[in-house]
Amino acid sequence: MSPAAHALSLLVKAYRATFSPFVGHNCRFHPSCSAYALTALSRHGAMKGGWLALRRILRCHPWGGSGVDEVPPKT
């Protein structure tokens, strides 16, 4: 994992430790957005993995989708 991807993953882990317990466990997708972000960052790096994670977070709203949404494989 690149240093930039590692730094972003630390932000995701900080979110999981601080805010996630207060938000609750009612995610619309599987895996959760934070788990998706960690997988995307480790698999694709900071730029593409960060973009995939941001795109996933933006889809998480009342009119968005739901269900299983896996990180695409590295090409």
Short mmCIF file of C-alpha atoms in Angstrom, two decimals:
data_model
loop_
_atom_site.label_atom_id
_atom_site.label_comp_id
_atom_site.label_asym_id
_atom_site.label_seq_id
_atom_site.Cartn_x
_atom_site.Cartn_y
_atom_site.Cartn_z
CA MET A 1 0.00 0.00 0.00
CA SER A 2 1.37 3.39 -0.96
CA PRO A 3 1.96 6.04 1.73
CA ALA A 4 -0.99 8.09 0.45
CA ALA A 5 -3.32 5.07 0.51
CA HIS A 6 -2.08 4.23 3.99
CA ALA A 7 -2.83 7.79 5.17
CA LEU A 8 -6.35 7.59 3.74
CA SER A 9 -6.90 4.20 5.35
CA LEU A 10 -5.90 5.72 8.70
CA LEU A 11 -8.66 8.32 8.23
CA VAL A 12 -11.17 5.54 7.55
CA LYS A 13 -10.00 3.64 10.64
CA ALA A 14 -10.30 6.82 12.72
CA TYR A 15 -13.88 7.23 11.47
CA ARG A 16 -14.62 3.63 12.45
CA ALA A 17 -13.23 4.18 15.94
CA THR A 18 -14.88 7.55 16.65
CA PHE A 19 -18.05 8.27 14.65
CA SER A 20 -19.20 4.85 13.47
CA PRO A 21 -20.44 3.67 16.89
CA PHE A 22 -22.73 6.73 17.09
CA VAL A 23 -24.07 6.39 13.54
CA GLY A 24 -25.19 2.81 14.05
CA HIS A 25 -25.02 -0.33 11.96
CA ASN A 26 -27.70 0.30 9.37
CA CYS A 27 -25.70 0.37 6.17
CA ARG A 28 -27.59 -0.09 2.91
CA PHE A 29 -24.75 -1.95 1.24
CA HIS A 30 -22.66 -5.00 1.98
CA PRO A 31 -19.78 -4.59 2.76
CA SER A 32 -20.18 -1.37 4.69
CA CYS A 33 -18.80 1.84 3.19
CA SER A 34 -15.81 1.87 5.51
CA ALA A 35 -14.93 -1.76 4.75
CA TYR A 36 -15.37 -1.01 1.04
CA ALA A 37 -13.05 1.99 1.34
CA LEU A 38 -10.33 -0.01 3.10
CA THR A 39 -10.51 -2.76 0.46
CA ALA A 40 -10.51 -0.26 -2.40
CA LEU A 41 -7.52 1.59 -0.98
CA SER A 42 -5.50 -1.57 -0.43
CA ARG A 43 -6.41 -3.02 -3.83
CA HIS A 44 -6.25 0.07 -6.07
CA GLY A 45 -4.14 2.63 -4.22
CA ALA A 46 -4.90 6.19 -3.17
CA MET A 47 -6.15 7.72 -6.42
CA LYS A 48 -8.46 5.07 -7.87
CA GLY A 49 -9.28 3.50 -4.49
CA GLY A 50 -10.11 6.91 -3.06
CA TRP A 51 -12.32 7.67 -6.05
CA LEU A 52 -14.14 4.32 -5.70
CA ALA A 53 -14.68 4.94 -1.98
CA LEU A 54 -15.95 8.48 -2.54
CA ARG A 55 -18.29 7.31 -5.28
CA ARG A 56 -19.65 4.62 -2.98
CA ILE A 57 -20.22 7.11 -0.13
CA LEU A 58 -22.07 9.45 -2.50
CA ARG A 59 -24.42 6.60 -3.46
CA CYS A 60 -25.35 6.06 0.19
CA HIS A 61 -28.49 8.16 0.54
CA PRO A 62 -32.22 7.42 0.95
CA TRP A 63 -32.83 7.28 -2.81
CA GLY A 64 -29.65 5.34 -3.58
CA GLY A 65 -29.26 1.64 -4.15
CA SER A 66 -28.65 -1.18 -1.75
CA GLY A 67 -27.37 -4.73 -1.71
CA VAL A 68 -24.03 -6.37 -2.33
CA ASP A 69 -21.46 -4.04 -3.90
CA GLU A 70 -17.98 -5.50 -4.07
CA VAL A 71 -14.81 -3.61 -4.98
CA PRO A 72 -13.97 -4.26 -8.63
CA PRO A 73 -10.87 -6.37 -9.27
CA LYS A 74 -7.63 -4.69 -10.24
CA THR A 75 -7.10 -4.77 -13.98
#
